[in-house]
Coordinates of C-alpha atoms and ligand atoms in Angstrom, one line a residue:
X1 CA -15.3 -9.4 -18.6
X2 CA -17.5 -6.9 -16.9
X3 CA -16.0 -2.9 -17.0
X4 CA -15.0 -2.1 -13.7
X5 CA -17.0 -0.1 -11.7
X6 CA -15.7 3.0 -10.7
X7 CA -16.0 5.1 -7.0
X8 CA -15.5 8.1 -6.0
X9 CA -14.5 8.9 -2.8
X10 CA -15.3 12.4 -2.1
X11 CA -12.6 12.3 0.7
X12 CA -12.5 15.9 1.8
X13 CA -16.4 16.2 2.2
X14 CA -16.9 14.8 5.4
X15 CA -20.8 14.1 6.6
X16 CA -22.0 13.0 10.0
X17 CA -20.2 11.0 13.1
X18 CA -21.6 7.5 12.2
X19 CA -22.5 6.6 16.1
X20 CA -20.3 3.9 17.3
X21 CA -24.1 2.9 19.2
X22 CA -25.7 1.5 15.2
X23 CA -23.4 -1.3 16.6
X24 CA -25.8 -2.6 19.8
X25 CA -26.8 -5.4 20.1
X26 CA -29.8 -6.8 22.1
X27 CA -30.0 -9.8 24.4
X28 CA -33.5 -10.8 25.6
X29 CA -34.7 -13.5 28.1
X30 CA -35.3 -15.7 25.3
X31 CA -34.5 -19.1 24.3
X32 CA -30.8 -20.1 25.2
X33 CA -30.4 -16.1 24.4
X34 CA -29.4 -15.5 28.2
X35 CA -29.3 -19.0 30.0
X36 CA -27.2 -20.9 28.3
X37 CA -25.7 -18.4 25.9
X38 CA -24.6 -15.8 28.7
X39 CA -25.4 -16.9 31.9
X40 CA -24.4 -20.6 33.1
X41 CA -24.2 -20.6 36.3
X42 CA -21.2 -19.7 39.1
X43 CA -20.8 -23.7 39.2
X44 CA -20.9 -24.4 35.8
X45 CA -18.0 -26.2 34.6
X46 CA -17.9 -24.1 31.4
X47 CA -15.7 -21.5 32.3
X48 CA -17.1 -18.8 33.6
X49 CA -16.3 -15.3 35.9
X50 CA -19.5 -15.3 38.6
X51 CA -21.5 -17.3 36.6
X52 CA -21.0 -15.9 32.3
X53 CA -19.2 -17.5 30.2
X54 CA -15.8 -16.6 30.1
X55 CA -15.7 -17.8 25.8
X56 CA -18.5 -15.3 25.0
X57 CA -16.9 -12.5 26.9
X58 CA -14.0 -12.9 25.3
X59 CA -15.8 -13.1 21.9
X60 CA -17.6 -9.9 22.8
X61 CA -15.2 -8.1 23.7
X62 CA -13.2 -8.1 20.9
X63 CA -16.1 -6.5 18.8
X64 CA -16.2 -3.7 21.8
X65 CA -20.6 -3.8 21.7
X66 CA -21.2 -0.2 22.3
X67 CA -24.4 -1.2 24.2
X68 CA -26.4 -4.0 25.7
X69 CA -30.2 -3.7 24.8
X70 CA -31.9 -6.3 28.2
X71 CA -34.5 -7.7 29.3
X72 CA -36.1 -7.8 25.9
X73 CA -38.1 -7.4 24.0
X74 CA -41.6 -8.3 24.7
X75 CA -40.5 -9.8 27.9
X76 CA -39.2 -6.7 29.2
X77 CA -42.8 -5.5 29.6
X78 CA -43.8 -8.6 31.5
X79 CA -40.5 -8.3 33.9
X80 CA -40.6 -7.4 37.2
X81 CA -37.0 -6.4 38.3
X82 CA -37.7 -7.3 42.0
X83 CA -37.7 -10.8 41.0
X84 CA -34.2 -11.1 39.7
X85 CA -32.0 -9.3 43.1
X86 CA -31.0 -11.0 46.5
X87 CA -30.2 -14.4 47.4
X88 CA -30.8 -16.1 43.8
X89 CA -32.1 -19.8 45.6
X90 CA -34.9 -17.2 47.2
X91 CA -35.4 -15.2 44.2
X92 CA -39.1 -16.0 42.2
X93 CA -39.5 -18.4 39.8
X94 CA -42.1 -17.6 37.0
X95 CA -42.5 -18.7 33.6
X96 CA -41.5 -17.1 30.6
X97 CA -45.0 -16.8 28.7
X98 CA -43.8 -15.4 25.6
X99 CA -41.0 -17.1 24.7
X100 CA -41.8 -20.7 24.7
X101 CA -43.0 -21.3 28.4
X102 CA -39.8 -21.6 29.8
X103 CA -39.5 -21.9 33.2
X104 CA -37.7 -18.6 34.2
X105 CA -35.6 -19.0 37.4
X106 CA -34.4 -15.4 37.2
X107 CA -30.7 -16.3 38.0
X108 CA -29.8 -13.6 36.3
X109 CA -31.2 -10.5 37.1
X110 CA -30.1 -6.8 37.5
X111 CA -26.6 -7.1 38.9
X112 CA -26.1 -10.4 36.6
X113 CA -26.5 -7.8 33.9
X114 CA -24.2 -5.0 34.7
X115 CA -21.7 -7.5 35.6
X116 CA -22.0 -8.8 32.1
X117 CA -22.0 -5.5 30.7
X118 CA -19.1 -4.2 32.4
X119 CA -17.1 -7.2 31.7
X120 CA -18.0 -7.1 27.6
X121 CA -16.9 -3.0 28.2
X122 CA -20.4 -2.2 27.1
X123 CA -23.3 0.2 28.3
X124 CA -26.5 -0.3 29.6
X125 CA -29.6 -0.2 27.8
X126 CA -32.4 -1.0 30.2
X127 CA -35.9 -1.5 28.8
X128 CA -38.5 -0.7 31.8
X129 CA -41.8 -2.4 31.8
X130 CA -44.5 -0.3 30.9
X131 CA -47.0 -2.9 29.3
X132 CA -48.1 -4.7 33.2
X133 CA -45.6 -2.5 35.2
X134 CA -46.7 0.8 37.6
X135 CA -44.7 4.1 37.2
X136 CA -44.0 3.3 41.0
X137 CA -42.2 -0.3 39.9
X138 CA -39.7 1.7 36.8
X139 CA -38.8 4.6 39.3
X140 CA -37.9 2.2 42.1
X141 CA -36.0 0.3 39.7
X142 CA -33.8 3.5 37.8
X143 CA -33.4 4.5 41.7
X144 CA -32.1 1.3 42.5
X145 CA -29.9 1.0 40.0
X146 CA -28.7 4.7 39.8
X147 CA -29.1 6.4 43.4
X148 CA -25.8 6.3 45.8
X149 CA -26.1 5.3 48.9
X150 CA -27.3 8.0 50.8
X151 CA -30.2 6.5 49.6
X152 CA -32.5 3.9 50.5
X153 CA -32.6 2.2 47.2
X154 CA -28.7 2.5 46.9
X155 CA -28.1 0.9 50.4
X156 CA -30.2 -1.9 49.0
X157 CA -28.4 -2.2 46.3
X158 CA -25.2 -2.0 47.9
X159 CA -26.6 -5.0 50.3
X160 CA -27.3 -6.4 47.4
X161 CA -23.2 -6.7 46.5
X162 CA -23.0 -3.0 44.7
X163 CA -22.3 0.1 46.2
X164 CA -21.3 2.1 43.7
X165 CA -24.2 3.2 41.2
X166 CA -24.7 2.0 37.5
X167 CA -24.9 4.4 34.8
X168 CA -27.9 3.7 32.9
X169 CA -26.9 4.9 29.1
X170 CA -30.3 4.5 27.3
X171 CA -33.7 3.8 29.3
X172 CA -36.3 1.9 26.8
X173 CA -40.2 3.2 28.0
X174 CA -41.6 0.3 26.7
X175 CA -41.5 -1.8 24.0
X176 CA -43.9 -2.5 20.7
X177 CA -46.3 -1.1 22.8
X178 CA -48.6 -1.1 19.7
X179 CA -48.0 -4.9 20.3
X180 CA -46.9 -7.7 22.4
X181 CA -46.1 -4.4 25.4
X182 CA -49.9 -3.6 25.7
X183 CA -51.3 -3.2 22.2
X184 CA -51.7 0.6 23.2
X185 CA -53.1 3.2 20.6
X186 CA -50.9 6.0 20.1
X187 CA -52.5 8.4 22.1
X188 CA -52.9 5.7 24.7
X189 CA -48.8 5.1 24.5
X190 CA -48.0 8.8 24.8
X191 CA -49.9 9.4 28.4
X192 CA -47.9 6.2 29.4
X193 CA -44.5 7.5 28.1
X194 CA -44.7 10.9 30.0
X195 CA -45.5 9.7 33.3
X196 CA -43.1 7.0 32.8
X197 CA -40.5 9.0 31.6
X198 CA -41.1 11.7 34.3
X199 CA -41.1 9.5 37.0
X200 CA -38.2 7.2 35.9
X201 CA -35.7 9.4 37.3
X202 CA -31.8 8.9 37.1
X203 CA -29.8 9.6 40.2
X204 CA -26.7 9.0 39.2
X205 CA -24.7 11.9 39.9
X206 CA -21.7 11.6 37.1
X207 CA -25.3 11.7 34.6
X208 CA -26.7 14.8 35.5
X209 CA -26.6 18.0 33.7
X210 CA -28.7 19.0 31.0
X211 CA -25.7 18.8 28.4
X212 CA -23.9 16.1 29.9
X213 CA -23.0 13.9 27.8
X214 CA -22.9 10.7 30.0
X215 CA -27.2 11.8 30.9
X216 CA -29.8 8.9 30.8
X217 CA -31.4 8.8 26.6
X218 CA -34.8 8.2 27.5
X219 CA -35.9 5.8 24.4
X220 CA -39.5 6.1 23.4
X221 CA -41.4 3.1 21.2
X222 CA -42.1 4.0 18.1
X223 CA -43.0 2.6 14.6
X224 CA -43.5 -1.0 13.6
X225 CA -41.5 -1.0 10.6
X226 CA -43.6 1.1 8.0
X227 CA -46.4 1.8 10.1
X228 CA -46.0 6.0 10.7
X229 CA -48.9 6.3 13.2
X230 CA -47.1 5.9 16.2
X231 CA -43.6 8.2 14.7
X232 CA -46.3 10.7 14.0
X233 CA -47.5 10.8 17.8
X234 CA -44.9 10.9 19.7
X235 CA -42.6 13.4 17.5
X236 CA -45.9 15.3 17.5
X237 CA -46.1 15.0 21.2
X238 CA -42.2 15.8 21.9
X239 CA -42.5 18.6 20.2
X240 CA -45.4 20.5 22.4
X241 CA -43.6 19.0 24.9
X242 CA -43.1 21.2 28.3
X243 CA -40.1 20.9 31.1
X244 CA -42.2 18.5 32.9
X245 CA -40.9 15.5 29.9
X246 CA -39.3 14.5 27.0
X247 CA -37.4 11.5 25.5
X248 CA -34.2 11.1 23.8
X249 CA -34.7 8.8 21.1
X250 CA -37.0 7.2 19.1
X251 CA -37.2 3.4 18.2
X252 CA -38.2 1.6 15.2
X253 CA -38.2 -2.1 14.6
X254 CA -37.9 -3.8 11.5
X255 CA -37.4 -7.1 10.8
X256 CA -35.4 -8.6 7.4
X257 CA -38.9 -11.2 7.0
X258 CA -40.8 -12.2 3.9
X259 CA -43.9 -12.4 5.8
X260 CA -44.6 -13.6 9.8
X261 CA -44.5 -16.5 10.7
X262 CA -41.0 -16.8 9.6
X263 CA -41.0 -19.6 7.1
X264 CA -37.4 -19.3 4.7
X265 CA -35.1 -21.5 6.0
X266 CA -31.5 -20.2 7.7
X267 CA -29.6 -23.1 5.7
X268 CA -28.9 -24.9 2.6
X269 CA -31.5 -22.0 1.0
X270 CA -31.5 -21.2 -2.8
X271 CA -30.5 -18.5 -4.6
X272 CA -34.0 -17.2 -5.0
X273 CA -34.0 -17.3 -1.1
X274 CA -30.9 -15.2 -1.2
X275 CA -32.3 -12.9 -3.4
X276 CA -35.4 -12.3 -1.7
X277 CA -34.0 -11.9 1.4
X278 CA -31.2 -9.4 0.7
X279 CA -34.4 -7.5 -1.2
X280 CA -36.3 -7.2 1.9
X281 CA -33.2 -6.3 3.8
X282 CA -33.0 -3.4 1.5
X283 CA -36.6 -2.1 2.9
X284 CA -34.6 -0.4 5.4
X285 CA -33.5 2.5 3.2
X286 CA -37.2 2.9 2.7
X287 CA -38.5 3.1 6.4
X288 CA -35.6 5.3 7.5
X289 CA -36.4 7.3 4.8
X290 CA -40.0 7.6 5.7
X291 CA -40.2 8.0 9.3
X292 CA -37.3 10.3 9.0
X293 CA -39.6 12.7 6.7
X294 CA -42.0 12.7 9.5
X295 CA -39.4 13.3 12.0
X296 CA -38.0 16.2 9.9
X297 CA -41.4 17.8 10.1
X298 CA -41.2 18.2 13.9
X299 CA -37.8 18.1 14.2
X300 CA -35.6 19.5 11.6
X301 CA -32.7 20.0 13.6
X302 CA -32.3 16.2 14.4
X303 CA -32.1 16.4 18.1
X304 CA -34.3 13.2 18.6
X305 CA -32.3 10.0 17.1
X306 CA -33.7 7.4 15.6
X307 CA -32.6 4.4 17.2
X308 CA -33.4 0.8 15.2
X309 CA -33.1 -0.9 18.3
X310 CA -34.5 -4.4 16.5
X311 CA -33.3 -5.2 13.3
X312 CA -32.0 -8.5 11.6
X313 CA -32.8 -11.7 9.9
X314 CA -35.6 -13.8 10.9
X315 CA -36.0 -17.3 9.6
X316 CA -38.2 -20.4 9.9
X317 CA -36.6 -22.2 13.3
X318 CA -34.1 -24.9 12.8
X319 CA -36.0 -28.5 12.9
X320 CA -36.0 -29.8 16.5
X321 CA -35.5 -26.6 18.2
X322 CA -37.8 -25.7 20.9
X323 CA -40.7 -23.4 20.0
X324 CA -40.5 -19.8 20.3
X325 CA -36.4 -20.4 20.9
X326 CA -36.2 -18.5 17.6
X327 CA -33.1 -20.4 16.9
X328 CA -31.7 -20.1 13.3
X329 CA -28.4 -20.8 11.8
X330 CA -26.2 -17.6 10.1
X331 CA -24.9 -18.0 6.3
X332 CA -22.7 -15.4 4.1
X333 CA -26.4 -14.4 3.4
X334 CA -26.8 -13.1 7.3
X335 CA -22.9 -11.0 6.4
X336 CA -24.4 -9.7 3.7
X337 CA -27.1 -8.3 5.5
X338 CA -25.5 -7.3 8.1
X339 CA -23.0 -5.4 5.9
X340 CA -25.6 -3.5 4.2
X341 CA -27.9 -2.1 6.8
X342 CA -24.8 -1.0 8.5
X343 CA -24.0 0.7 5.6
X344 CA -27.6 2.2 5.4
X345 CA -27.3 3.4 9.0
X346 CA -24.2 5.0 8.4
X347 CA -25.5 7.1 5.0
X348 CA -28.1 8.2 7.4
X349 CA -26.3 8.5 10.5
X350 CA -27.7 12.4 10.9
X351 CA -30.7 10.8 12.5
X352 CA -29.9 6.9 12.5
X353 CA -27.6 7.6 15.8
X354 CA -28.4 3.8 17.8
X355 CA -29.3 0.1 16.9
X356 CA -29.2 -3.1 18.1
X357 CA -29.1 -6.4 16.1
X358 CA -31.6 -9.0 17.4
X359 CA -30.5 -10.8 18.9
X360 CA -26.5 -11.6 20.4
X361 CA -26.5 -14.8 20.8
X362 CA -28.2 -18.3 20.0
X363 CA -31.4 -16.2 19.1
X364 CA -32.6 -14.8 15.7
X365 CA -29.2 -13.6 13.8
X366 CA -26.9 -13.8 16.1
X367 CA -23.5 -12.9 16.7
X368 CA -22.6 -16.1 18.7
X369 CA -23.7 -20.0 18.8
X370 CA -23.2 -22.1 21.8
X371 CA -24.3 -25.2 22.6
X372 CA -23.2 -26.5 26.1
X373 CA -19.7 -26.1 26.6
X374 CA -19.0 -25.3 22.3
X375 CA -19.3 -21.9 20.8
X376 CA -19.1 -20.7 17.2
X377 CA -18.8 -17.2 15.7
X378 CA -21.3 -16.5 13.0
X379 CA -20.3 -14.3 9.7
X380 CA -22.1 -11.5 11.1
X381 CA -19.8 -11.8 13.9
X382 CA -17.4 -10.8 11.4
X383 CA -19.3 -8.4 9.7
X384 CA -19.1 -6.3 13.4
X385 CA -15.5 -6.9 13.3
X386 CA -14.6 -5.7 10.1
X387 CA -16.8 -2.9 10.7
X388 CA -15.1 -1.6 14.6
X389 CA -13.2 1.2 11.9
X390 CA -16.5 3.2 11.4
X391 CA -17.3 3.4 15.3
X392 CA -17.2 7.0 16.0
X393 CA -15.9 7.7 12.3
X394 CA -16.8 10.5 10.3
X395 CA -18.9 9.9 7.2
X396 CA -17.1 10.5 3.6
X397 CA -19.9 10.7 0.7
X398 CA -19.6 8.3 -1.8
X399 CA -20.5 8.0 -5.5
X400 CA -20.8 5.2 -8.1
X401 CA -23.2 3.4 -10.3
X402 CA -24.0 0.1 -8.6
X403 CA -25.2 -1.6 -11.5
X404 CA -27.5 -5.0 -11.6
X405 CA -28.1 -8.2 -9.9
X406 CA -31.0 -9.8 -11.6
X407 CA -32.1 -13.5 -10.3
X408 CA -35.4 -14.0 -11.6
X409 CA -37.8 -11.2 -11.3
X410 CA -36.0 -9.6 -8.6
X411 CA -33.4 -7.0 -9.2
X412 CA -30.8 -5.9 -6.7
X413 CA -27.7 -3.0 -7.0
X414 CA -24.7 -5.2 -7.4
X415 CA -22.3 -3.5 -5.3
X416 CA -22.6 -1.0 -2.3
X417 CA -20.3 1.1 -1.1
X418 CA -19.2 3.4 2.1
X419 CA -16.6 5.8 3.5
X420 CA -15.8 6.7 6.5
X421 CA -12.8 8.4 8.4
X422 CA -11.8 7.2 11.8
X423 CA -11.0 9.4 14.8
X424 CA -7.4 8.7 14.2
X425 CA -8.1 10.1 10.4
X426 CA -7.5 6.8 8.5
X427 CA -9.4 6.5 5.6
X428 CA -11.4 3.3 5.3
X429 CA -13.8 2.0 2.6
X430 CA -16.3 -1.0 3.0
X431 CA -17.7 -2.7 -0.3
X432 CA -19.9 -5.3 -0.4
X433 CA -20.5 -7.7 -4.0
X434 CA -24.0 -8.2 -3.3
X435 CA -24.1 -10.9 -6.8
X436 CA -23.3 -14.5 -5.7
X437 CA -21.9 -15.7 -9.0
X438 CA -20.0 -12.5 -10.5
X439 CA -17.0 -10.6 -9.4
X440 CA -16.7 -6.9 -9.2
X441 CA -14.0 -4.9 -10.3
X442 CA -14.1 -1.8 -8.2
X443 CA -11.8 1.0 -9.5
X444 CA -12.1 3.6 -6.5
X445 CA -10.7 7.6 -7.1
X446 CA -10.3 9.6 -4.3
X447 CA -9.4 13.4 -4.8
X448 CA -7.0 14.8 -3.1
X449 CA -5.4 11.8 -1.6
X450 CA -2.2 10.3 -2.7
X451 CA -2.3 6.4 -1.9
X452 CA -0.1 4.6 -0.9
X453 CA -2.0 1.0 -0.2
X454 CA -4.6 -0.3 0.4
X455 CA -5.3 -3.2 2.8
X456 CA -8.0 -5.1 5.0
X457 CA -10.1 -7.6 5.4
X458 CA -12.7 -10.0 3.1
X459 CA -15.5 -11.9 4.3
X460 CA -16.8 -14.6 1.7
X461 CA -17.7 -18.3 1.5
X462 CA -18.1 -21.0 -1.0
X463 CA -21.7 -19.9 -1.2
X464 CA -24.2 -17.6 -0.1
X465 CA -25.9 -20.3 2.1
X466 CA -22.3 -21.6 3.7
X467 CA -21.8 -21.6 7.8
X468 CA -20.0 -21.9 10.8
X469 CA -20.4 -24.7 12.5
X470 CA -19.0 -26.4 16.2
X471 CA -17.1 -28.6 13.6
X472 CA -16.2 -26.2 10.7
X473 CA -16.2 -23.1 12.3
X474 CA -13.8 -21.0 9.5
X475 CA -15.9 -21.5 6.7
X476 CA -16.6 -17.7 6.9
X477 CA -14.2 -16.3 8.3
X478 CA -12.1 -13.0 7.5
X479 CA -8.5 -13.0 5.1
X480 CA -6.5 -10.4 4.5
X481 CA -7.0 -8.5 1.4
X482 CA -5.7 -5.7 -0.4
X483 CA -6.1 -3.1 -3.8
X484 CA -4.0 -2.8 -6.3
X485 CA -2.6 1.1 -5.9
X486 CA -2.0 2.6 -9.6
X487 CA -2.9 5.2 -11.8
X488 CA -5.5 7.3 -10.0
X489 CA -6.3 5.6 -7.3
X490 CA -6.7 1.6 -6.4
X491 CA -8.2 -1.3 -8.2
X492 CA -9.9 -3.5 -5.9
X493 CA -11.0 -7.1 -7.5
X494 CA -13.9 -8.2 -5.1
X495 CA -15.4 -11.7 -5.6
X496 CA -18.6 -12.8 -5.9
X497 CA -21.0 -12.6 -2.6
X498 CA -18.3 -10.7 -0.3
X499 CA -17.7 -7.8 1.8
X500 CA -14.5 -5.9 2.1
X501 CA -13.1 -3.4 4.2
X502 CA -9.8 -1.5 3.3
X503 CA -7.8 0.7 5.1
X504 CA -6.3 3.4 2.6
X505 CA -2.9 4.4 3.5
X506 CA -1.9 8.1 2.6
X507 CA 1.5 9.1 1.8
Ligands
AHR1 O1 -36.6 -10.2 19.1 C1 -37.7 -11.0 19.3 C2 -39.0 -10.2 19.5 O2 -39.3 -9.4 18.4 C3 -38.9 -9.1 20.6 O3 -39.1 -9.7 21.8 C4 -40.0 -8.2 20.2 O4 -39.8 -6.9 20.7 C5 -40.1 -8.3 18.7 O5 -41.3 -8.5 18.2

């Protein structure tokens, strides 16, 4: 029998507001990402409110997505928005070069996408195409999307079946623009991102004001996971910036990967596999670490976030799926992962203040599975349920020893741990058993609070490589759980590969 493993809650230390937005999620024109997974059609017999799927919705809602990262991706910089408004049997068909040359019918365009967005309750996160876009094409597009209609672009809009303006939460000026966006050097990227984030102007009047909360975050690209050169640049550049520019973010994208192209399989994977996945996942500490330093140094005060607006598993495809669909299955592994970076984001949510999981559904590690009419949740669909506490919660410091997980060569913590108040001032506590074949007793003290339970939820499967399927779809799925209040504080006996969240009730 293992000693338990004790945590301390430092309870009345409270840290930073853990962003409710490290909870986005991104949804690209890729695969059955969009068609298929969001959009079927207004004749569809799936059900379906003008043409999305009425299951998802439903599905989506219930996790309340803070924002909607669209059109991608590396296809937002070969998107041009005028091809996805008016009458949809005149709008242009092209084909979707980068993700598998699908034929893209853009049947769902720009209003397709707020409609979605306002009917999962989420905000917009608009990428505009900088890689074979003009500044001329993005500002026409924010206008159209954001001016009223005293304005041209808002009477087209409005002729278009939407008066009212959209509020554009977060503007993306690019994407991997050291990549598939253009392949820019940084000094080639920063020119781009003033003019473009100059010129893309937001019109909206319930967003203006300097310290107006609702106001347009313009996003700029920056590192490929641990590659500084462009974090250096633009933080460099923002900070001789002048009033003519600036941005309001900065993006980083790291994928959980051994090495591209993605060759570990999404199912009936070893426990080597698991190990060396949840390793990699790990990195993250590591790159948020290191582009944060750089950050610091131009930016102490932490007024630019840094918004991981990629991030997630990426495996080999599943056998028979199209090429570049990216379509994988999503195991207790994938809630695992998901668990810990969202515990990672949280520890640093001074500067982590966004992200989005690639991507929400049917592609990469997703949220949600459909195929046809069926739909599954996946366990990191879970994962965002159990976490919905910590949206807008305060940070509570932690401490404990997290001890071993050894399989082979690699060596892992065992456990991981987070606090957080929520804005109703309920103390919650997520812990994750990170070792597959042990349990973990977790004996957790928290100062200054009497306890009176402590209750929740558990995530955990047979085995680290178990999944929902159309025809088992609760093999990871939630329970109720609870500690065991006594002594000093509560006992909690966490199995082996699980994630728990408890809500502790003060007397
Ligand atoms: O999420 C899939 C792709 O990964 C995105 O389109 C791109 O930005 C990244 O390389």
């Amino acid at each position: 029998q293992d000693a338990p493993i004790a945590v301390r809650v430092e309870a009345s230390k409270p840290g930073a507001k853990v962003d409710r937005h490290i909870f986005g999620q991104f949804a690209e024109h890729l695969g059955t990402g969009i068609y298929g997974g969001v959009w079927v059609g207004k004749d569809s017999p799936i059900p379906n409110v003008r043409g999305i799927r009425s299951d998802v919705v439903a599905a989506l809602k219930a996790i309340r997505v803070p924002n909607v990262r669209w059109p991608g991706g590396c296809f937002a910089d070969e998107y041009h928005w005028r091809d996805g408004i008016g009458d949809p049997k005149k709008r242009r068909v092209t084909v979707n070069a980068n993700w598998g040359g699908s034929i893209e019918d853009n049947a769902f365009g720009t209003h397709e996408f707020f409609d979605f967005a306002e009917q999962i309750g989420a905000e917009a996160y608009v990428s505009v195409n900088v890689g074979s876009g003009t500044y001329q094409e993005a500002s026409d597009w924010v206008a159209y999307m954001t001016a009223d209609t005293r304005n041209t672009a808002g009477q087209e809009r409005a002729a278009n079946g939407r008066k009212e303006p959209w509020k554009v939460a977060f503007l993306g000026i690019g994407n991997e623009s050291w990549g598939c966006g253009g392949n820019m050097r940084p000094e080639t990227y920063i020119d781009e991102l003033k003019r473009f984030g100059r010129f893309s102007r937001n019109y909206n009047p319930a967003q203006q004001g300097e310290n107006n909360p609702l106001a347009m975050r313009r996003i700029a690209v920056g590192p490929d996971d641990k590659d500084t050169r462009y974090t250096e640049a633009v933080m460099k550049a923002w900070k001789e910036r002048d009033w003519t520019w600036s941005i309001e973010g900065l993006s980083m994208h790291s994928y959980t990967v051994i090495k591209f192209p993605a060759s570990y399989d999404s199912v009936n994977f070893g426990e080597k596999e698991y190990a060396e996945i949840t390793k990699a996942t790990l990195r993250m500490e590591d790159l948020i670490n290191t582009h944060s330093a750089i950050m610091d140094k131009y930016d102490p005060e932490k007024k630019v976030p840094l918004i991981v607006d990629e991030w997630g598993t990426w495996y080999a495809k599943l056998p028979g799926s199209p090429e570049g669909f990216l379509q994988q299955q999503n195991s207790m592994r994938d809630a695992i992962v998901a668990a810990l970076n969202f515990n990672i984001f949280a520890r640093h949510a001074d500067r982590v203040r966004g992200a989005n999981i690639a991507q929400m559904v049917n592609v990469l590690q997703a949220m949600i599975l459909t195929d046809k009419e069926k739909m599954v949740l996946t366990p990191t669909y879970y994962i965002h349920k159990m976490y919905l506490p910590f949206q807008d919660a305060t940070f509570v410091p932690v401490a404990y020893d997290a001890g071993q997980y050894r399989q082979g060569d690699i060596e892992l913590p065992r456990v991981d741990a987070v606090a957080v108040r929520d804005s109703a001032g309920k103390l919650w506590v997520s812990l994750v058993n990170v070792d597959p074949n042990r349990p973990a007793t977790m004996r957790l003290q928290i100062p200054g609070v009497r306890v009176k339970g402590a209750t929740g939820q558990l995530l955990t499967a047979p085995k680290v490589n178990s999944v929902n399927t159309f025809d088992a779809p609760d093999t990871v799925s939630p329970r109720p759980f609870q500690g065991r209040v006594g002594g000093e504080g509560v006992t909690v006996e966490l199995p082996a590969k699980s994630v728990a969240m408890l809500a502790i009730d003060e007397r």
